[in-house]
Short mmCIF file of C-alpha atoms in Angstrom, two decimals:
data_model
loop_
_atom_site.label_atom_id
_atom_site.label_comp_id
_atom_site.label_asym_id
_atom_site.label_seq_id
_atom_site.Cartn_x
_atom_site.Cartn_y
_atom_site.Cartn_z
CA UNK A 21 -22.29 9.30 3.36
CA UNK A 22 -21.44 10.09 6.68
CA UNK A 23 -18.38 9.21 8.94
CA UNK A 24 -20.59 7.50 11.22
CA UNK A 25 -22.13 5.69 8.95
CA UNK A 26 -18.90 4.41 7.49
CA UNK A 27 -17.55 3.40 10.63
CA UNK A 28 -20.56 1.71 11.56
CA UNK A 29 -20.29 -0.19 7.95
CA UNK A 30 -16.83 -0.76 8.73
CA UNK A 31 -17.61 -2.52 12.56
CA UNK A 32 -20.38 -4.82 10.79
CA UNK A 33 -17.49 -6.45 8.52
CA UNK A 34 -15.44 -7.01 11.33
CA UNK A 35 -18.35 -8.46 13.42
CA UNK A 36 -18.95 -11.34 11.34
CA UNK A 37 -15.51 -12.33 11.74
CA UNK A 38 -15.29 -12.18 15.50
CA UNK A 39 -18.66 -14.03 16.07
CA UNK A 40 -17.07 -17.13 14.24
CA UNK A 41 -14.30 -16.79 16.78
CA UNK A 42 -16.09 -16.37 19.65
CA UNK A 43 -18.08 -19.38 19.01
CA UNK A 44 -14.94 -21.48 18.83
CA UNK A 45 -15.08 -23.21 22.04
CA UNK A 46 -15.54 -23.40 25.70
CA UNK A 47 -16.60 -20.21 27.52
CA UNK A 48 -15.43 -17.86 24.80
CA UNK A 49 -18.76 -18.52 22.89
CA UNK A 50 -20.44 -15.49 24.66
CA UNK A 51 -20.46 -12.43 22.43
CA UNK A 52 -21.91 -9.01 23.77
CA UNK A 53 -23.92 -6.93 21.02
CA UNK A 54 -22.09 -3.25 22.02
CA UNK A 55 -23.46 -1.55 19.21
CA UNK A 56 -26.43 0.45 21.40
CA UNK A 57 -24.17 0.60 24.53
CA UNK A 58 -22.10 3.57 25.73
CA UNK A 59 -18.93 1.27 24.85
CA UNK A 60 -19.70 1.28 21.57
CA UNK A 61 -20.52 5.12 20.85
CA UNK A 62 -17.12 5.64 22.61
CA UNK A 63 -15.70 3.42 20.20
CA UNK A 64 -16.80 4.86 17.05
CA UNK A 65 -16.28 8.35 18.52
CA UNK A 66 -12.55 7.47 19.39
CA UNK A 67 -12.10 6.02 15.93
CA UNK A 68 -13.56 9.06 13.64
CA UNK A 69 -11.49 11.34 15.80
CA UNK A 70 -7.92 9.42 15.93
CA UNK A 71 -8.83 8.80 12.13
CA UNK A 72 -9.48 12.76 11.80
CA UNK A 73 -5.97 13.46 12.56
CA UNK A 74 -4.93 10.81 10.22
CA UNK A 75 -6.03 12.73 7.02
CA UNK A 76 -4.83 16.09 8.69
CA UNK A 77 -1.16 14.41 9.08
CA UNK A 78 0.14 17.22 6.40
CA UNK A 79 -1.45 19.97 8.43
CA UNK A 80 -0.64 18.72 11.76
CA UNK A 81 2.76 16.99 11.14
CA UNK A 82 2.07 14.19 13.39
CA UNK A 83 2.84 10.79 12.52
CA UNK A 84 -0.59 9.08 11.19
CA UNK A 85 0.60 5.58 13.45
CA UNK A 86 0.49 7.90 16.85
CA UNK A 87 -3.39 8.55 16.78
CA UNK A 88 -4.03 4.87 15.31
CA UNK A 89 -2.21 3.15 18.29
CA UNK A 90 -3.97 5.32 20.98
CA UNK A 91 -7.68 4.61 19.43
CA UNK A 92 -6.50 0.60 18.92
CA UNK A 93 -5.49 0.85 23.03
CA UNK A 94 -8.52 2.66 23.70
CA UNK A 95 -11.12 0.65 21.81
CA UNK A 96 -10.00 -2.49 23.35
CA UNK A 97 -9.48 -1.55 26.62
CA UNK A 98 -13.20 -0.64 26.37
CA UNK A 99 -14.17 -4.01 25.05
CA UNK A 100 -11.98 -5.64 28.07
CA UNK A 101 -13.69 -3.86 30.59
CA UNK A 102 -17.16 -4.22 29.76
CA UNK A 103 -16.15 -7.86 29.55
CA UNK A 104 -14.85 -8.10 33.05
CA UNK A 105 -17.61 -6.13 34.36
CA UNK A 106 -20.12 -8.81 32.36
CA UNK A 107 -17.67 -11.94 33.73
CA UNK A 108 -17.20 -13.04 30.24
CA UNK A 109 -13.81 -14.26 30.06
CA UNK A 110 -11.32 -14.96 27.19
CA UNK A 111 -13.90 -13.99 24.66
CA UNK A 112 -12.25 -10.63 24.11
CA UNK A 113 -9.22 -12.13 24.24
CA UNK A 114 -9.62 -14.50 21.46
CA UNK A 115 -10.76 -12.26 19.12
CA UNK A 116 -7.64 -9.74 19.70
CA UNK A 117 -5.60 -12.45 19.54
CA UNK A 118 -6.89 -13.24 15.98
CA UNK A 119 -6.43 -9.80 14.84
CA UNK A 120 -2.73 -9.63 15.85
CA UNK A 121 -1.90 -13.11 14.39
CA UNK A 122 -3.19 -11.39 11.00
CA UNK A 123 -1.18 -8.35 11.24
CA UNK A 124 1.80 -10.19 12.07
CA UNK A 125 1.79 -11.88 9.05
CA UNK A 126 1.32 -8.73 7.24
CA UNK A 127 3.94 -7.09 9.28
CA UNK A 128 6.47 -9.84 8.45
CA UNK A 129 6.02 -9.89 5.03
CA UNK A 130 5.80 -6.02 4.58
CA UNK A 131 8.87 -5.53 6.84
CA UNK A 132 11.22 -8.09 4.21
CA UNK A 133 10.09 -6.20 1.20
CA UNK A 134 10.48 -2.63 2.59
CA UNK A 135 14.14 -4.50 3.62
CA UNK A 136 14.77 -5.56 -0.06
CA UNK A 137 13.54 -1.86 -1.46
CA UNK A 138 15.70 -0.34 1.00
CA UNK A 139 18.87 -2.52 -0.23
CA UNK A 140 18.17 -1.83 -3.84
CA UNK A 141 18.05 2.31 -3.09
CA UNK A 142 21.30 1.74 -0.63
CA UNK A 143 22.97 -0.13 -4.03
CA UNK A 144 21.66 3.02 -6.29
CA UNK A 145 19.18 0.86 -8.44
CA UNK A 146 16.94 3.60 -8.58
CA UNK A 147 19.10 6.34 -8.58
CA UNK A 148 20.81 4.93 -11.74
CA UNK A 149 16.94 4.53 -13.37
CA UNK A 150 16.04 8.24 -12.72
CA UNK A 151 19.45 9.62 -13.89
CA UNK A 152 19.14 7.40 -16.92
CA UNK A 153 15.85 8.91 -17.24
CA UNK A 154 16.84 12.69 -16.57
CA UNK A 155 19.71 12.24 -19.53
CA UNK A 156 17.35 10.70 -22.26
CA UNK A 157 16.11 13.91 -23.32
CA UNK A 158 12.81 13.83 -23.38
CA UNK A 159 10.34 16.33 -24.02
CA UNK A 160 7.89 16.74 -21.68
CA UNK A 161 5.09 15.17 -23.29
CA UNK A 162 7.15 11.95 -23.62
CA UNK A 163 8.26 12.25 -20.53
CA UNK A 164 4.69 12.26 -19.00
CA UNK A 165 4.00 9.12 -21.04
CA UNK A 166 7.30 7.53 -19.90
CA UNK A 167 7.52 7.79 -16.18
CA UNK A 168 3.14 6.76 -16.24
CA UNK A 169 3.97 3.74 -18.12
CA UNK A 170 7.27 3.07 -15.90
CA UNK A 171 5.07 3.56 -12.71
CA UNK A 172 2.52 1.00 -13.99
CA UNK A 173 5.05 -1.61 -14.85
CA UNK A 174 7.10 -0.78 -11.47
CA UNK A 175 4.49 -0.95 -9.02
CA UNK A 176 3.57 -4.37 -9.52
CA UNK A 177 6.99 -5.24 -7.72
CA UNK A 178 8.25 -2.40 -5.96
CA UNK A 179 4.88 -1.32 -4.48
CA UNK A 180 2.75 2.05 -5.52
CA UNK A 181 4.29 4.18 -3.00
CA UNK A 182 8.01 3.59 -3.67
CA UNK A 183 7.53 3.53 -7.39
CA UNK A 184 5.54 7.21 -7.03
CA UNK A 185 8.49 8.60 -5.29
CA UNK A 186 10.90 7.64 -7.47
CA UNK A 187 9.18 8.90 -10.79
CA UNK A 188 8.42 11.82 -8.83
CA UNK A 189 12.30 12.74 -8.27
CA UNK A 190 12.34 12.26 -12.04
CA UNK A 191 9.89 14.88 -13.33
CA UNK A 192 11.30 17.48 -10.37
CA UNK A 193 14.88 17.04 -11.64
CA UNK A 194 13.88 17.40 -15.47
CA UNK A 195 10.77 19.62 -14.78
CA UNK A 196 12.22 22.06 -11.84
CA UNK A 197 10.30 24.96 -12.17
CA UNK A 198 7.90 24.36 -14.63
CA UNK A 199 4.73 24.03 -12.02
CA UNK A 200 2.29 22.94 -14.57
CA UNK A 201 4.36 19.87 -16.01
CA UNK A 202 5.25 18.63 -12.55
CA UNK A 203 1.79 18.65 -11.16
CA UNK A 204 0.39 17.07 -14.20
CA UNK A 205 2.99 14.81 -14.09
CA UNK A 206 2.87 13.71 -10.41
CA UNK A 207 -1.25 13.28 -11.07
CA UNK A 208 -0.61 10.72 -13.99
CA UNK A 209 2.43 9.07 -11.58
CA UNK A 210 -0.49 8.71 -8.91
CA UNK A 211 -3.19 7.16 -10.74
CA UNK A 212 -0.71 4.93 -12.92
CA UNK A 213 1.07 3.64 -9.63
CA UNK A 214 -2.22 2.77 -8.00
CA UNK A 215 -3.54 1.50 -11.26
CA UNK A 216 -0.53 -1.18 -11.60
CA UNK A 217 -0.32 -2.15 -7.97
CA UNK A 218 -4.01 -3.20 -8.60
CA UNK A 219 -3.47 -6.56 -10.56
CA UNK A 220 -0.38 -7.74 -8.04
CA UNK A 221 -0.52 -8.96 -4.26
CA UNK A 222 2.68 -6.66 -3.98
CA UNK A 223 1.56 -3.51 -5.34
CA UNK A 224 -0.67 -2.60 -2.58
CA UNK A 225 -1.15 -3.82 0.89
CA UNK A 226 -4.89 -4.15 -0.03
CA UNK A 227 -4.30 -6.53 -2.80
CA UNK A 228 -1.65 -8.10 -0.40
CA UNK A 229 -3.99 -8.77 2.21
CA UNK A 230 -6.92 -10.67 -0.33
CA UNK A 231 -4.36 -12.69 -1.68
CA UNK A 232 -2.99 -14.03 1.85
CA UNK A 233 -6.36 -14.31 2.86
CA UNK A 234 -6.40 -16.83 0.02
CA UNK A 235 -9.54 -15.51 -1.64
CA UNK A 236 -8.04 -14.92 -5.03
CA UNK A 237 -4.55 -16.64 -6.47
CA UNK A 238 -1.74 -14.73 -7.35
CA UNK A 239 -2.08 -15.71 -10.96
CA UNK A 240 -5.96 -14.94 -10.98
CA UNK A 241 -4.80 -11.01 -10.13
CA UNK A 242 -3.67 -10.83 -13.62
CA UNK A 243 -7.09 -10.89 -14.94
CA UNK A 244 -7.28 -7.45 -13.88
CA UNK A 245 -4.62 -6.28 -15.74
CA UNK A 246 -6.44 -4.72 -18.68
CA UNK A 247 -9.29 -3.04 -16.35
CA UNK A 248 -6.29 -1.46 -14.28
CA UNK A 249 -4.27 -0.53 -17.46
CA UNK A 250 -7.67 1.22 -19.14
CA UNK A 251 -7.65 3.15 -15.19
CA UNK A 252 -4.50 4.61 -15.95
CA UNK A 253 -4.94 5.19 -19.70
CA UNK A 254 -8.04 7.56 -19.83
CA UNK A 255 -7.24 9.87 -17.60
CA UNK A 256 -3.61 10.02 -19.27
CA UNK A 257 -4.68 10.42 -22.96
CA UNK A 258 -7.26 13.67 -21.67
CA UNK A 259 -4.31 15.11 -19.75
CA UNK A 260 -1.66 14.48 -22.24
CA UNK A 261 -3.07 17.47 -24.08
CA UNK A 262 -2.35 19.92 -21.23
CA UNK A 263 1.07 18.63 -20.89
CA UNK A 264 3.85 21.53 -21.91
CA UNK A 265 5.63 20.67 -25.45
CA UNK A 266 8.62 22.13 -24.42
CA UNK A 267 12.01 20.73 -24.42
CA UNK A 268 13.65 20.61 -20.99
CA UNK A 269 17.47 20.90 -20.68
CA UNK A 270 19.13 18.23 -18.33
CA UNK A 271 22.42 17.07 -17.75
CA UNK A 272 23.47 15.10 -14.78
CA UNK A 273 26.39 13.36 -13.93
CA UNK A 274 26.61 9.63 -14.32
CA UNK A 275 26.45 7.34 -11.71
CA UNK A 276 26.90 3.57 -11.14
CA UNK A 277 25.58 0.46 -9.44
CA UNK A 278 27.13 -0.67 -6.09
CA UNK A 279 28.98 -3.68 -5.73
CA UNK A 280 26.07 -6.35 -5.42
CA UNK A 281 23.30 -4.65 -6.77
CA UNK A 282 22.45 -7.39 -9.41
CA UNK A 283 22.34 -9.58 -7.05
CA UNK A 284 20.29 -8.28 -4.57
CA UNK A 285 17.59 -7.54 -7.49
CA UNK A 286 17.78 -11.43 -8.34
CA UNK A 287 17.49 -12.10 -4.88
CA UNK A 288 14.19 -10.16 -4.63
CA UNK A 289 12.47 -11.76 -7.75
CA UNK A 290 13.82 -15.35 -6.04
CA UNK A 291 12.38 -14.11 -2.62
CA UNK A 292 9.01 -13.17 -4.49
CA UNK A 293 8.65 -16.71 -6.44
CA UNK A 294 9.48 -18.63 -2.84
CA UNK A 295 6.91 -16.12 -1.48
CA UNK A 296 4.45 -17.53 -4.18
CA UNK A 297 5.23 -21.00 -4.02
CA UNK A 298 4.89 -21.55 -0.85
CA UNK A 299 1.29 -20.20 -0.57
CA UNK A 300 0.00 -21.65 -3.76
CA UNK A 301 1.44 -25.18 -3.95
CA UNK A 302 2.45 -25.61 -0.05
CA UNK A 303 -0.43 -24.12 1.68
CA UNK A 304 1.48 -21.97 3.93
CA UNK A 305 1.55 -18.14 4.66
CA UNK A 306 3.57 -16.16 1.78
CA UNK A 307 5.36 -14.42 4.49
CA UNK A 308 7.29 -17.61 5.63
CA UNK A 309 8.67 -17.50 2.13
CA UNK A 310 9.59 -13.89 2.65
CA UNK A 311 11.37 -14.27 5.66
CA UNK A 312 13.67 -17.43 4.08
CA UNK A 313 14.47 -14.69 1.41
CA UNK A 314 15.57 -12.13 3.73
CA UNK A 315 17.92 -14.73 5.03
CA UNK A 316 19.29 -15.29 1.94
CA UNK A 317 19.61 -11.21 1.86
CA UNK A 318 21.28 -11.35 4.84
CA UNK A 319 23.79 -13.83 4.36
CA UNK A 320 25.04 -12.16 1.22
CA UNK A 321 25.41 -8.90 3.38
CA UNK A 322 27.39 -10.74 5.30
CA UNK A 323 29.73 -11.82 2.10
CA UNK A 324 29.75 -7.90 0.85
CA UNK A 325 30.65 -7.01 4.72
CA UNK A 326 33.84 -9.68 4.70
CA UNK A 327 34.86 -8.73 1.23
CA UNK A 328 34.74 -4.90 1.42
CA UNK A 329 37.86 -3.48 0.52
CA UNK A 330 38.79 -0.95 3.79
CA UNK A 331 42.33 0.28 1.90
CA UNK A 332 41.20 3.45 0.03
CA UNK A 333 44.66 3.62 -1.56
CA UNK A 334 42.93 0.78 -3.77
CA UNK A 335 40.54 3.61 -5.41
CA UNK A 336 41.84 6.71 -7.64
CA UNK A 337 39.44 8.61 -5.52
CA UNK A 338 37.16 8.63 -2.15
CA UNK A 339 34.18 9.34 -4.34
CA UNK A 340 35.21 6.28 -6.90
CA UNK A 341 35.42 3.96 -3.62
CA UNK A 342 32.04 5.25 -2.37
CA UNK A 343 30.40 4.78 -5.75
CA UNK A 344 31.32 0.84 -5.86
CA UNK A 345 30.03 0.17 -2.40
CA UNK A 346 33.74 -0.71 -0.99
CA UNK A 347 34.32 2.40 1.53
CA UNK A 348 31.15 1.74 3.86
CA UNK A 349 30.45 -1.77 4.17
CA UNK A 350 26.95 -3.28 3.57
CA UNK A 351 25.02 -3.64 6.72
CA UNK A 352 21.45 -5.75 6.37
CA UNK A 353 20.24 -4.07 9.52
CA UNK A 354 20.36 -0.68 8.95
CA UNK A 355 18.14 -1.55 5.90
CA UNK A 356 15.65 -3.25 8.52
CA UNK A 357 15.72 0.06 10.68
CA UNK A 358 15.01 2.18 7.89
CA UNK A 359 11.67 0.33 7.02
CA UNK A 360 8.48 2.14 6.94
CA UNK A 361 7.99 1.68 10.92
CA UNK A 362 5.15 4.71 10.66
CA UNK A 363 3.29 3.10 8.28
CA UNK A 364 3.51 -0.58 10.19
CA UNK A 365 2.61 0.85 13.51
CA UNK A 366 -0.18 2.59 11.62
CA UNK A 367 -1.26 -0.53 9.74
CA UNK A 368 -1.46 -2.24 13.31
CA UNK A 369 -3.53 0.42 14.80
CA UNK A 370 -5.90 0.40 12.00
CA UNK A 371 -6.25 -3.45 12.12
CA UNK A 372 -6.92 -3.11 15.78
CA UNK A 373 -9.61 -0.61 15.72
CA UNK A 374 -11.37 -1.89 12.75
CA UNK A 375 -11.05 -5.25 14.61
CA UNK A 376 -12.32 -3.64 17.94
CA UNK A 377 -15.61 -2.16 16.37
CA UNK A 378 -16.33 -5.28 14.25
CA UNK A 379 -15.97 -7.22 17.77
CA UNK A 380 -18.68 -4.21 18.94
CA UNK A 381 -21.02 -5.57 16.39
CA UNK A 382 -21.08 -2.95 13.90
CA UNK A 383 -19.55 -4.29 10.82
CA UNK A 384 -22.58 -6.71 10.86
CA UNK A 385 -24.89 -3.89 10.34
CA UNK A 386 -22.75 -2.34 7.58
CA UNK A 387 -22.24 -5.62 5.72
CA UNK A 388 -25.95 -6.15 5.51
CA UNK A 389 -26.46 -2.60 4.54
CA UNK A 390 -24.16 -2.63 1.62
CA UNK A 391 -24.29 -6.40 0.46
CA UNK A 392 -27.31 -7.29 1.13
CA UNK A 393 -29.61 -4.03 0.75
CA UNK A 394 -27.59 -2.04 -2.07
CA UNK A 395 -25.85 -5.18 -3.34
CA UNK A 396 -22.49 -6.61 -4.11
CA UNK A 397 -22.08 -4.64 -7.10
CA UNK A 398 -22.97 -1.10 -5.87
CA UNK A 399 -20.98 -2.25 -2.82
CA UNK A 400 -17.92 -2.63 -4.38
CA UNK A 401 -17.76 0.44 -6.28
CA UNK A 402 -18.84 2.34 -3.16
CA UNK A 403 -15.41 0.84 -1.18
CA UNK A 404 -13.78 2.69 -4.19
CA UNK A 405 -15.06 5.72 -3.75
CA UNK A 406 -14.82 5.69 0.29
CA UNK A 407 -11.22 4.69 -0.43
CA UNK A 408 -10.39 7.88 -2.02
CA UNK A 409 -11.71 9.92 1.31
CA UNK A 410 -10.44 7.38 3.67
CA UNK A 411 -7.27 5.35 3.44
CA UNK A 412 -8.24 1.87 1.34
CA UNK A 413 -6.59 -0.25 4.74
CA UNK A 414 -9.24 -0.12 6.63
CA UNK A 415 -11.93 -0.44 4.13
CA UNK A 416 -10.36 -3.21 2.49
CA UNK A 417 -9.61 -5.02 5.84
CA UNK A 418 -13.13 -4.25 6.69
CA UNK A 419 -14.62 -5.86 3.72
CA UNK A 420 -12.37 -9.10 4.20
CA UNK A 421 -13.59 -9.16 8.29
CA UNK A 422 -16.89 -9.23 6.78
CA UNK A 423 -16.52 -11.97 4.42
CA UNK A 424 -19.86 -11.35 2.40
CA UNK A 425 -21.02 -13.70 -0.12
CA UNK A 426 -20.35 -13.04 -3.56
CA UNK A 427 -18.96 -14.47 -6.60
CA UNK A 428 -15.20 -14.49 -7.48
CA UNK A 429 -15.60 -11.27 -10.09
CA UNK A 430 -17.30 -9.49 -7.42
CA UNK A 431 -13.97 -9.66 -4.99
CA UNK A 432 -11.80 -8.98 -8.00
CA UNK A 433 -13.89 -6.10 -8.49
CA UNK A 434 -13.82 -5.06 -5.09
CA UNK A 435 -9.94 -5.61 -5.38
CA UNK A 436 -9.58 -2.94 -7.94
CA UNK A 437 -12.32 -0.38 -7.05
CA UNK A 438 -10.32 -0.36 -3.61
CA UNK A 439 -7.21 -0.10 -5.36
CA UNK A 440 -7.17 2.53 -7.93
CA UNK A 441 -10.72 4.68 -6.07
CA UNK A 442 -7.70 6.09 -3.97
CA UNK A 443 -6.65 8.11 -7.07
CA UNK A 444 -9.54 10.25 -7.14
CA UNK A 445 -8.09 12.43 -4.62
CA UNK A 446 -4.68 13.36 -3.81
CA UNK A 447 -5.23 12.08 -0.06
CA UNK A 448 -6.85 9.05 -1.13
CA UNK A 449 -3.65 7.12 -1.24
CA UNK A 450 -0.29 7.03 0.33
CA UNK A 451 1.23 7.70 -3.52
CA UNK A 452 -0.93 10.77 -3.30
CA UNK A 453 0.21 11.97 0.03
CA UNK A 454 3.81 11.49 -0.21
CA UNK A 455 4.21 13.19 -3.62
CA UNK A 456 2.30 16.45 -2.07
CA UNK A 457 5.29 16.63 0.29
CA UNK A 458 7.88 15.59 -2.78
CA UNK A 459 6.68 18.08 -4.98
CA UNK A 460 5.47 20.43 -2.35
CA UNK A 461 3.88 23.60 -3.89
CA UNK A 462 3.67 21.72 -7.37
CA UNK A 463 1.50 18.85 -7.02
CA UNK A 464 -1.47 20.20 -4.57
CA UNK A 465 -4.70 18.88 -3.39
CA UNK A 466 -6.44 21.27 -5.52
CA UNK A 467 -4.39 20.63 -8.44
CA UNK A 468 -5.33 17.35 -8.43
CA UNK A 469 -8.93 18.03 -7.69
CA UNK A 470 -9.32 19.98 -10.76
CA UNK A 471 -8.82 16.23 -12.74
CA UNK A 472 -10.66 14.62 -10.35
CA UNK A 473 -13.75 14.04 -13.13
CA UNK A 474 -11.35 12.87 -15.71
CA UNK A 475 -10.01 10.33 -13.19
CA UNK A 476 -13.56 9.47 -12.12
CA UNK A 477 -14.29 9.04 -15.92
CA UNK A 478 -10.93 6.04 -15.89
CA UNK A 479 -12.49 4.54 -13.00
CA UNK A 480 -15.97 4.12 -14.52
CA UNK A 481 -14.20 2.51 -17.36
CA UNK A 482 -12.50 0.33 -15.48
CA UNK A 483 -15.29 -1.25 -14.16
CA UNK A 484 -16.99 -1.51 -17.00
CA UNK A 485 -13.90 -3.07 -18.59
CA UNK A 486 -14.00 -5.69 -15.63
CA UNK A 487 -17.61 -6.52 -16.79
CA UNK A 488 -16.36 -7.04 -20.36
CA UNK A 489 -13.52 -8.86 -19.92
CA UNK A 490 -14.26 -10.75 -16.82
CA UNK A 491 -18.05 -11.31 -17.05
CA UNK A 492 -17.89 -14.92 -17.19
CA UNK A 493 -16.59 -14.69 -13.39
CA UNK A 494 -19.50 -12.23 -12.10
#
């Protein structure tokens, strides 16, 4: 499918939501069809150019948020201009405010999650796990399965990107110069992390969007566990025979957790439970519970700060003092500052870009083509394939904005395909892109592409498993 057809489809999805907003009252009920207007053409061209720069981030070394933010400003600037010329007041303002509200809820949720992850990283939680795995003395084949299984289990809580980077550090520490093992292990990690993130609202931004939209309840994501597991196990079982049988030599010094690490892990689990409870039982946005959890982290950070020992003479060495976290006091705001701001700002740009194209009327066209002409099953399978080429965030946001009429099982299907479809190419997910940088020269686009048919087999098998396990919901 061409880029133009893709973004026309995305525009259709957002158009349905925008039309509903425009009809919400007063003089905001007039909405212009810009699909055949020069403003619409320029808007699509702007988005295509911006997204080309996003996809070329590894080559240009320009952060993906920059072109996305600029494209968002250009698209909505054009919309504002044409509405001002036509004398239509407030309609565009209502539409963009709706998009900004959606972004704000996701932004606050992700900001808290990232802060907790950064806090646990600073308290050496992930480093201790890495060292224990390195020192376990596993063979390459056993490590291949252990890192894959841990990626699948951890990503539903810690998100697929963080999990993939952690496991990549493990295979890099053990595999060292064994390029074949590192490449295969990284492919396995990407597939496992994306699959694990598909059955949890915390595993990926796309699943988080679906949950916050209220389409699928928290516990309902668990029915995707078996299809997600199949998605990982099928390619992993085939790749297993290509993994070297060698026994690596590894000996890394012991590392201890810093003071308060277990409490912060407990607070993170409590915060997740609070967010789920606020959403399921109180009908409030999950980010309200997340922000309450952030307050608890801040209060505990205040305790760590006030009780840290400033006197180095208390410790046998400066290294011991630093290890348990008393040499430098804990500061929660440094963890907030270390959030993935490029990702958060990119997310803002994408939501406004796709929202703008939808407001112009393009998403309604795409929705008709995909979900009426092709049918929901074909459309949802295509969503997963598209997410391997284009980031799954704009694709899923477009689907959520279109809100096509389909069964609960079909909504679960598109959640699954958007989550795991990106595994078919290394550029199809944040985990894959990050690992190409972390394991530069060992995990590459072409190396991943070699195994794409095997990963695609897992993708097909997971869809079949979904129909088999959740057929009653279709």
